[in-house]
mmCIF file of C-alpha atoms in Angstrom:
data_model
loop_
_atom_site.group_PDB
_atom_site.id
_atom_site.type_symbol
_atom_site.label_atom_id
_atom_site.label_comp_id
_atom_site.label_asym_id
_atom_site.label_seq_id
_atom_site.Cartn_x
_atom_site.Cartn_y
_atom_site.Cartn_z
ATOM 1 C CA LEU K 1 8.464 45.865 87.950
ATOM 2 C CA SER K 2 5.713 43.929 86.246
ATOM 3 C CA VAL K 3 2.445 43.546 87.933
ATOM 4 C CA ILE K 4 1.566 39.930 88.268
ATOM 5 C CA ARG K 5 -2.120 39.530 87.652
ATOM 6 C CA PRO K 6 -3.992 36.536 89.005
ATOM 7 C CA PHE K 7 -5.106 33.884 86.491
ATOM 8 C CA HIS K 8 -8.846 33.876 85.759
ATOM 9 C CA PRO K 9 -9.832 30.838 83.608
ATOM 10 C CA ARG K 10 -13.207 32.235 82.650
ATOM 11 C CA SER K 11 -11.778 35.465 81.225
ATOM 12 C CA SER K 12 -9.029 33.560 79.363
ATOM 13 C CA ILE K 13 -11.581 31.307 77.653
ATOM 14 C CA SER K 14 -13.551 34.332 76.545
ATOM 15 C CA THR K 15 -10.419 35.934 75.112
ATOM 16 C CA LEU K 16 -9.428 32.723 73.275
ATOM 17 C CA ALA K 17 -12.907 32.405 71.764
ATOM 18 C CA ALA K 18 -12.712 35.976 70.489
ATOM 19 C CA VAL K 19 -9.323 35.334 68.888
ATOM 20 C CA LEU K 20 -10.554 32.137 67.204
ATOM 21 C CA ALA K 21 -13.609 33.916 65.873
ATOM 22 C CA SER K 22 -11.412 36.626 64.366
ATOM 23 C CA VAL K 23 -9.185 34.018 62.712
ATOM 24 C CA MET K 24 -12.204 32.235 61.189
ATOM 25 C CA ILE K 25 -13.538 35.491 59.785
ATOM 26 C CA LEU K 26 -10.112 36.229 58.245
ATOM 27 C CA VAL K 27 -9.795 32.741 56.743
ATOM 28 C CA SER K 28 -13.310 32.951 55.337
ATOM 29 C CA ALA K 29 -12.585 36.305 53.741
ATOM 30 C CA VAL K 30 -9.322 35.103 52.183
ATOM 31 C CA GLY K 31 -10.999 31.895 50.990
ATOM 32 C CA CYS K 32 -13.785 33.823 49.284
ATOM 33 C CA ARG K 33 -11.295 36.091 47.572
ATOM 34 C CA THR K 34 -9.178 33.125 46.496
ATOM 35 C CA SER K 35 -12.225 31.369 45.046
ATOM 36 C CA GLN K 36 -13.163 34.516 43.179
ATOM 37 C CA ASP K 37 -9.629 34.889 41.815
ATOM 38 C CA ALA K 38 -9.578 31.237 40.750
ATOM 39 C CA GLY K 39 -12.863 31.710 38.957
ATOM 40 C CA GLU K 40 -11.440 34.702 37.099
ATOM 41 C CA GLY K 41 -8.378 32.612 36.186
ATOM 42 C CA ASP K 42 -10.526 29.757 34.874
ATOM 43 C CA ALA K 43 -12.424 32.176 32.684
ATOM 44 C CA THR K 44 -9.146 33.406 31.210
ATOM 45 C CA THR K 45 -7.874 29.829 30.611
ATOM 46 C CA ALA K 46 -11.105 28.829 28.832
ATOM 47 C CA GLU K 47 -10.442 31.281 25.987
ATOM 48 C CA ALA K 48 -9.663 29.529 22.641
ATOM 49 C CA PRO K 49 -5.918 29.355 21.863
ATOM 50 C CA PRO K 50 -4.710 31.145 18.743
ATOM 51 C CA PRO K 51 -4.644 28.905 15.604
ATOM 52 C CA VAL K 52 -1.357 27.166 14.828
ATOM 53 C CA ALA K 53 -0.200 27.427 11.202
ATOM 54 C CA ASP K 54 0.682 24.194 9.362
ATOM 55 C CA VAL K 55 4.282 24.791 8.301
ATOM 56 C CA ARG K 56 3.947 22.109 5.621
ATOM 57 C CA GLN K 57 1.563 24.357 3.682
ATOM 58 C CA PRO K 58 2.839 27.316 1.623
ATOM 59 C CA THR K 59 1.998 30.904 2.304
ATOM 60 C CA PRO K 60 0.398 32.840 -0.586
ATOM 61 C CA ALA K 61 3.810 34.148 -1.625
ATOM 62 C CA GLN K 62 5.332 30.670 -1.457
ATOM 63 C CA ALA K 63 2.405 29.221 -3.440
ATOM 64 C CA ALA K 64 3.126 31.739 -6.196
ATOM 65 C CA ALA K 65 6.771 30.654 -6.237
ATOM 66 C CA VAL K 66 5.693 26.990 -6.404
ATOM 67 C CA ALA K 67 3.557 27.825 -9.445
ATOM 68 C CA ASP K 68 6.602 29.462 -11.078
ATOM 69 C CA GLY K 69 8.642 26.332 -10.394
ATOM 70 C CA GLU K 70 6.013 24.080 -11.961
ATOM 71 C CA LEU K 71 5.846 26.317 -15.035
ATOM 72 C CA ALA K 72 9.623 26.036 -15.324
ATOM 73 C CA ILE K 73 9.347 22.230 -15.278
ATOM 74 C CA ASP K 74 6.674 22.320 -17.979
ATOM 75 C CA ALA K 75 8.990 24.486 -20.073
ATOM 76 C CA GLY K 76 11.916 22.100 -19.563
ATOM 77 C CA ASP K 77 13.865 24.570 -17.405
ATOM 78 C CA TYR K 78 14.629 21.968 -14.784
ATOM 79 C CA GLN K 79 17.563 23.637 -13.052
ATOM 80 C CA GLU K 80 15.636 26.884 -12.709
ATOM 81 C CA ALA K 81 12.759 24.941 -11.154
ATOM 82 C CA ILE K 82 15.092 23.172 -8.728
ATOM 83 C CA ASP K 83 16.640 26.507 -7.713
ATOM 84 C CA ILE K 84 13.174 27.930 -6.989
ATOM 85 C CA PHE K 85 12.154 24.971 -4.860
ATOM 86 C CA GLU K 86 15.463 24.874 -2.982
ATOM 87 C CA SER K 87 15.164 28.581 -2.136
ATOM 88 C CA LEU K 88 11.703 27.862 -0.724
ATOM 89 C CA LEU K 89 13.187 25.112 1.444
ATOM 90 C CA ASP K 90 15.742 27.605 2.733
ATOM 91 C CA GLU K 91 12.772 29.612 4.039
ATOM 92 C CA ASN K 92 10.839 26.596 5.297
ATOM 93 C CA PRO K 93 12.481 23.127 5.424
ATOM 94 C CA SER K 94 9.063 21.510 6.018
ATOM 95 C CA LEU K 95 7.418 22.733 2.803
ATOM 96 C CA THR K 96 6.030 19.553 1.232
ATOM 97 C CA VAL K 97 5.252 21.014 -2.193
ATOM 98 C CA ALA K 98 8.858 22.113 -2.619
ATOM 99 C CA TYR K 99 10.121 18.555 -2.141
ATOM 100 C CA VAL K 100 7.469 17.304 -4.563
ATOM 101 C CA GLY K 101 8.617 19.920 -7.088
ATOM 102 C CA ILE K 102 12.252 18.842 -6.808
ATOM 103 C CA GLY K 103 11.228 15.211 -7.184
ATOM 104 C CA ARG K 104 9.197 15.980 -10.285
ATOM 105 C CA ALA K 105 12.016 18.018 -11.856
ATOM 106 C CA TYR K 106 14.494 15.164 -11.474
ATOM 107 C CA GLN K 107 11.895 12.573 -12.471
ATOM 108 C CA ASP K 108 11.107 14.360 -15.739
ATOM 109 C CA GLN K 109 14.816 14.271 -16.550
ATOM 110 C CA GLY K 110 14.984 10.544 -15.887
ATOM 111 C CA GLU K 111 17.181 11.043 -12.814
ATOM 112 C CA PHE K 112 15.121 8.723 -10.646
ATOM 113 C CA ALA K 113 17.819 8.115 -8.026
ATOM 114 C CA ARG K 114 17.915 11.873 -7.301
ATOM 115 C CA ALA K 115 14.138 12.223 -7.417
ATOM 116 C CA GLU K 116 13.489 9.444 -4.901
ATOM 117 C CA PRO K 117 14.841 11.149 -1.720
ATOM 118 C CA ALA K 118 12.817 14.293 -2.462
ATOM 119 C CA TYR K 119 9.573 12.348 -2.871
ATOM 120 C CA GLU K 120 10.394 10.219 0.167
ATOM 121 C CA ARG K 121 10.866 13.328 2.314
ATOM 122 C CA ALA K 122 7.578 14.790 1.051
ATOM 123 C CA ALA K 123 5.728 11.549 1.762
ATOM 124 C CA ARG K 124 7.103 11.419 5.314
ATOM 125 C CA LEU K 125 6.309 15.061 6.030
ATOM 126 C CA GLU K 126 2.761 14.773 4.734
ATOM 127 C CA PRO K 127 1.553 11.143 4.497
ATOM 128 C CA GLU K 128 -1.861 12.284 3.268
ATOM 129 C CA ASN K 129 -0.375 14.097 0.235
ATOM 130 C CA PHE K 130 -1.408 12.158 -2.890
ATOM 131 C CA ARG K 131 1.180 13.705 -5.208
ATOM 132 C CA ALA K 132 3.984 12.798 -2.822
ATOM 133 C CA GLN K 133 2.878 9.177 -2.450
ATOM 134 C CA TYR K 134 2.125 8.619 -6.147
ATOM 135 C CA GLY K 135 5.310 10.327 -7.345
ATOM 136 C CA HIS K 136 7.342 8.294 -4.874
ATOM 137 C CA GLY K 137 5.767 5.115 -6.225
ATOM 138 C CA GLU K 138 6.582 6.055 -9.819
ATOM 139 C CA VAL K 139 10.281 6.652 -9.186
ATOM 140 C CA LEU K 140 10.578 3.561 -6.981
ATOM 141 C CA ARG K 141 9.089 1.505 -9.821
ATOM 142 C CA ALA K 142 11.505 3.059 -12.304
ATOM 143 C CA LEU K 143 14.369 2.133 -9.954
ATOM 144 C CA GLY K 144 13.176 -1.490 -9.855
ATOM 145 C CA ARG K 145 12.138 -1.301 -6.204
ATOM 146 C CA LEU K 146 8.809 -2.865 -7.047
ATOM 147 C CA ARG K 147 7.577 -3.866 -3.598
ATOM 148 C CA ASP K 148 8.344 -0.419 -2.194
ATOM 149 C CA ALA K 149 6.577 1.091 -5.200
ATOM 150 C CA LEU K 150 3.556 -1.103 -4.585
ATOM 151 C CA ARG K 151 3.322 0.125 -0.993
ATOM 152 C CA ALA K 152 3.511 3.747 -2.168
ATOM 153 C CA PHE K 153 0.755 3.222 -4.747
ATOM 154 C CA ARG K 154 -1.434 1.612 -2.100
ATOM 155 C CA ARG K 155 -0.924 4.612 0.169
ATOM 156 C CA ALA K 156 -1.831 6.909 -2.735
ATOM 157 C CA LEU K 157 -5.011 4.945 -3.393
ATOM 158 C CA THR K 158 -5.925 5.155 0.275
ATOM 159 C CA ILE K 159 -5.996 8.924 -0.233
ATOM 160 C CA ASP K 160 -7.785 8.791 -3.628
ATOM 161 C CA PRO K 161 -9.241 5.333 -4.376
ATOM 162 C CA ASN K 162 -10.511 6.412 -7.808
ATOM 163 C CA ASP K 163 -7.329 7.806 -9.319
ATOM 164 C CA VAL K 164 -6.990 6.009 -12.668
ATOM 165 C CA ALA K 165 -3.237 6.587 -13.029
ATOM 166 C CA ALA K 166 -2.510 5.143 -9.581
ATOM 167 C CA LEU K 167 -4.779 2.137 -10.246
ATOM 168 C CA ASN K 168 -3.032 1.486 -13.560
ATOM 169 C CA ALA K 169 0.396 1.883 -11.957
ATOM 170 C CA MET K 170 -0.440 -0.527 -9.150
ATOM 171 C CA GLY K 171 -1.770 -3.094 -11.638
ATOM 172 C CA GLY K 172 1.338 -2.766 -13.792
ATOM 173 C CA THR K 173 3.604 -3.169 -10.776
ATOM 174 C CA LEU K 174 1.796 -6.342 -9.733
ATOM 175 C CA VAL K 175 2.226 -7.724 -13.260
ATOM 176 C CA GLU K 176 5.950 -6.957 -13.081
ATOM 177 C CA LEU K 177 6.093 -8.757 -9.734
ATOM 178 C CA GLY K 178 4.635 -11.855 -11.417
ATOM 179 C CA MET K 179 1.235 -11.449 -9.769
ATOM 180 C CA PRO K 180 -1.127 -10.872 -12.737
ATOM 181 C CA GLY K 181 -4.118 -12.341 -10.927
ATOM 182 C CA SER K 182 -3.736 -9.747 -8.183
ATOM 183 C CA ALA K 183 -3.393 -7.016 -10.819
ATOM 184 C CA ILE K 184 -6.789 -7.735 -12.401
ATOM 185 C CA PRO K 185 -9.008 -5.969 -9.786
ATOM 186 C CA ALA K 186 -7.039 -2.716 -10.044
ATOM 187 C CA ALA K 187 -6.965 -2.902 -13.849
ATOM 188 C CA GLU K 188 -10.702 -3.638 -13.981
ATOM 189 C CA LYS K 189 -11.486 -0.657 -11.748
ATOM 190 C CA ALA K 190 -9.336 1.612 -13.926
ATOM 191 C CA VAL K 191 -11.263 0.469 -17.016
ATOM 192 C CA GLU K 192 -14.562 0.937 -15.195
ATOM 193 C CA LEU K 193 -13.601 4.543 -14.414
ATOM 194 C CA ASP K 194 -12.282 5.267 -17.943
ATOM 195 C CA PRO K 195 -13.832 2.708 -20.337
ATOM 196 C CA THR K 196 -12.793 4.474 -23.557
ATOM 197 C CA ASN K 197 -9.062 4.441 -22.740
ATOM 198 C CA GLY K 198 -7.418 1.925 -25.080
ATOM 199 C CA ARG K 199 -4.210 1.741 -23.047
ATOM 200 C CA LEU K 200 -6.133 0.774 -19.917
ATOM 201 C CA ARG K 201 -7.983 -1.888 -21.896
ATOM 202 C CA ALA K 202 -4.664 -3.255 -23.144
ATOM 203 C CA ALA K 203 -3.245 -3.309 -19.608
ATOM 204 C CA LEU K 204 -6.258 -5.293 -18.416
ATOM 205 C CA GLY K 205 -5.834 -7.627 -21.399
ATOM 206 C CA THR K 206 -2.219 -8.247 -20.444
ATOM 207 C CA ALA K 207 -3.188 -9.077 -16.863
ATOM 208 C CA PHE K 208 -5.788 -11.544 -18.178
ATOM 209 C CA MET K 209 -3.298 -13.055 -20.651
ATOM 210 C CA LEU K 210 -0.587 -13.600 -18.052
ATOM 211 C CA ALA K 211 -3.191 -15.084 -15.706
ATOM 212 C CA LYS K 212 -4.026 -17.500 -18.602
ATOM 213 C CA ARG K 213 -7.553 -16.154 -18.914
ATOM 214 C CA TYR K 214 -7.237 -15.956 -22.701
ATOM 215 C CA PRO K 215 -10.891 -15.420 -23.754
ATOM 216 C CA GLU K 216 -11.154 -12.360 -21.501
ATOM 217 C CA ALA K 217 -7.763 -11.132 -22.714
ATOM 218 C CA ILE K 218 -8.933 -11.407 -26.336
ATOM 219 C CA ASP K 219 -12.042 -9.358 -25.575
ATOM 220 C CA GLU K 220 -10.006 -6.566 -23.983
ATOM 221 C CA TYR K 221 -7.350 -6.544 -26.713
ATOM 222 C CA GLU K 222 -9.962 -6.352 -29.466
ATOM 223 C CA ILE K 223 -11.619 -3.374 -27.775
ATOM 224 C CA ALA K 224 -8.193 -1.794 -27.176
ATOM 225 C CA ILE K 225 -7.402 -1.990 -30.911
ATOM 226 C CA GLU K 226 -10.723 -0.357 -31.749
ATOM 227 C CA LEU K 227 -9.942 2.471 -29.327
ATOM 228 C CA ALA K 228 -6.172 2.896 -29.754
ATOM 229 C CA GLY K 229 -5.640 1.678 -33.311
ATOM 230 C CA ASN K 230 -3.303 -1.008 -34.602
ATOM 231 C CA ASP K 231 -0.712 -0.910 -31.845
ATOM 232 C CA PRO K 232 1.993 -3.528 -32.592
ATOM 233 C CA GLU K 233 2.352 -4.608 -28.962
ATOM 234 C CA ILE K 234 -1.381 -5.128 -28.568
ATOM 235 C CA ILE K 235 -1.663 -7.076 -31.825
ATOM 236 C CA THR K 236 1.336 -9.241 -30.903
ATOM 237 C CA ASN K 237 -0.349 -10.245 -27.666
ATOM 238 C CA LEU K 238 -3.646 -10.764 -29.466
ATOM 239 C CA VAL K 239 -1.997 -13.151 -31.928
ATOM 240 C CA GLU K 240 -0.577 -15.095 -28.983
ATOM 241 C CA CYS K 241 -3.985 -15.302 -27.287
ATOM 242 C CA TYR K 242 -5.689 -16.445 -30.485
ATOM 243 C CA ALA K 243 -3.095 -19.192 -30.849
ATOM 244 C CA ARG K 244 -3.506 -20.247 -27.200
ATOM 245 C CA GLU K 245 -7.249 -20.621 -27.808
ATOM 246 C CA GLY K 246 -6.759 -22.535 -31.068
ATOM 247 C CA ARG K 247 -8.226 -19.691 -33.117
ATOM 248 C CA PHE K 248 -5.478 -19.953 -35.725
ATOM 249 C CA ARG K 249 -7.321 -18.346 -38.659
ATOM 250 C CA GLU K 250 -7.872 -15.224 -36.522
ATOM 251 C CA ALA K 251 -4.214 -15.419 -35.475
ATOM 252 C CA VAL K 252 -3.240 -15.405 -39.164
ATOM 253 C CA ASN K 253 -5.439 -12.390 -39.905
ATOM 254 C CA ALA K 254 -4.033 -10.422 -36.982
ATOM 255 C CA GLY K 255 -0.487 -11.533 -37.840
ATOM 256 C CA GLU K 256 -0.798 -10.298 -41.421
ATOM 257 C CA VAL K 257 -1.815 -6.870 -40.120
ATOM 258 C CA LEU K 258 1.107 -6.924 -37.732
ATOM 259 C CA VAL K 259 3.802 -7.705 -40.337
ATOM 260 C CA SER K 260 2.443 -4.918 -42.505
ATOM 261 C CA ILE K 261 2.946 -2.258 -39.824
ATOM 262 C CA ALA K 262 5.791 -3.566 -37.648
ATOM 263 C CA PRO K 263 7.716 -6.432 -39.268
ATOM 264 C CA SER K 264 10.250 -8.128 -37.013
ATOM 265 C CA PRO K 265 11.709 -11.642 -36.646
ATOM 266 C CA MET K 266 9.345 -12.365 -33.779
ATOM 267 C CA VAL K 267 6.290 -11.134 -35.691
ATOM 268 C CA TRP K 268 7.123 -13.190 -38.801
ATOM 269 C CA GLU K 269 7.784 -16.225 -36.612
ATOM 270 C CA ARG K 270 4.392 -15.877 -34.897
ATOM 271 C CA LEU K 271 2.707 -15.630 -38.287
ATOM 272 C CA GLY K 272 4.614 -18.679 -39.516
ATOM 273 C CA ARG K 273 3.414 -20.659 -36.520
ATOM 274 C CA ALA K 274 -0.202 -19.606 -37.110
ATOM 275 C CA TYR K 275 -0.002 -20.595 -40.787
ATOM 276 C CA PHE K 276 1.456 -23.968 -39.789
ATOM 277 C CA LYS K 277 -1.469 -24.615 -37.457
ATOM 278 C CA THR K 278 -3.950 -23.864 -40.254
ATOM 279 C CA GLY K 279 -2.169 -26.356 -42.536
ATOM 280 C CA ASP K 280 -0.776 -23.740 -44.921
ATOM 281 C CA PHE K 281 2.794 -25.038 -44.790
ATOM 282 C CA ASP K 282 4.074 -23.069 -47.781
ATOM 283 C CA ALA K 283 2.981 -19.785 -46.204
ATOM 284 C CA SER K 284 4.409 -20.956 -42.894
ATOM 285 C CA LEU K 285 7.811 -21.728 -44.408
ATOM 286 C CA GLU K 286 7.828 -18.388 -46.230
ATOM 287 C CA SER K 287 7.062 -16.514 -43.009
ATOM 288 C CA TYR K 288 9.867 -18.232 -41.139
ATOM 289 C CA ARG K 289 12.296 -17.426 -43.973
ATOM 290 C CA ARG K 290 11.248 -13.782 -43.882
ATOM 291 C CA ALA K 291 12.108 -13.742 -40.209
ATOM 292 C CA LEU K 292 15.582 -15.100 -40.984
ATOM 293 C CA GLU K 293 16.134 -12.425 -43.624
ATOM 294 C CA ILE K 294 15.945 -9.880 -40.806
ATOM 295 C CA ASP K 295 17.923 -11.932 -38.271
ATOM 296 C CA PRO K 296 19.708 -15.051 -39.621
ATOM 297 C CA GLU K 297 20.318 -16.289 -36.054
ATOM 298 C CA TYR K 298 16.776 -15.953 -34.730
ATOM 299 C CA TRP K 299 16.472 -19.491 -33.375
ATOM 300 C CA PRO K 300 12.634 -19.806 -33.220
ATOM 301 C CA ALA K 301 12.497 -19.081 -36.967
ATOM 302 C CA LEU K 302 15.319 -21.561 -37.647
ATOM 303 C CA ASN K 303 13.324 -24.113 -35.708
ATOM 304 C CA GLY K 304 10.211 -23.271 -37.764
ATOM 305 C CA VAL K 305 12.084 -23.753 -41.040
ATOM 306 C CA GLY K 306 13.421 -27.093 -39.781
ATOM 307 C CA VAL K 307 9.958 -28.332 -38.783
ATOM 308 C CA ASN K 308 8.490 -27.324 -42.148
ATOM 309 C CA GLU K 309 11.338 -28.958 -44.085
ATOM 310 C CA LEU K 310 11.006 -32.159 -42.048
ATOM 311 C CA ASN K 311 7.259 -32.147 -42.589
ATOM 312 C CA ALA K 312 7.770 -31.758 -46.358
ATOM 313 C CA TRP K 313 10.271 -34.642 -46.366
ATOM 314 C CA LEU K 314 7.834 -36.904 -44.535
ATOM 315 C CA LYS K 315 5.059 -36.024 -46.969
ATOM 316 C CA SER K 316 7.299 -36.664 -49.984
ATOM 317 C CA GLY K 317 7.690 -40.342 -49.172
ATOM 318 C CA ARG K 318 11.014 -39.637 -47.477
ATOM 319 C CA THR K 319 12.874 -38.977 -50.723
#
């Protein structure tokens, strides 16, 4: 039988207070330990994470293989180079330099349609890679995708604003797009960076000529000839610019040099036109006939002969 004890409120309150005090002590102790543990955890979390390798970059061994592939391209062993780069991609499908190498191997062979996807992949993997962007622009231009090429060259120049080849390529692409005025700033900067390069001078001259800024074109073409020698294309354009400016005696002088190094129906016809403008009709007629000896159906020369013959008939009193 249980002994039923009488209820004493005062003793029960004392007991309850003791229990609560014990609980508070326990909670306080656990809380302190938890705070200490959390502090230790925070210290562990604050440690620097291990560095993460950029899988787009080659390891030392892969870099050596890339160098072998580039040497193979230089030697003309294109398939060997492609095999090297493809084996690297088997190890690491995100290796940018391997895609660039494949693109270059196909590009050097003139297989631009096969080079383009490789460069495009490299440019997407590593947008800040100059070789990928510039190479992509070159093959896009060769494929006739001029606006896409222009965008690629602009991305390349964002990476390296002073690359002369990229500046020249962008200027040339703008000329091909029929925007010679827009090409002039890029061509001028290329010349500023490499002022003794005759080809860059000629490219700037062409941009000026097509923009109908003939005096400036003449200046650049004359310097280009001094630097690069008597290049037929440069002299042909120079003759045209002289004629546009009414400097026909200079056009004759340049034309005579041109027919001596690169005679063609067009060259003889340009010389015939320059002679006509100076009033030397006999020399003009002879030049047009020389053009027709090369190509009897070259219509500008036929037209030149007709104009000279008509002029002679008018001067003869129409007999």
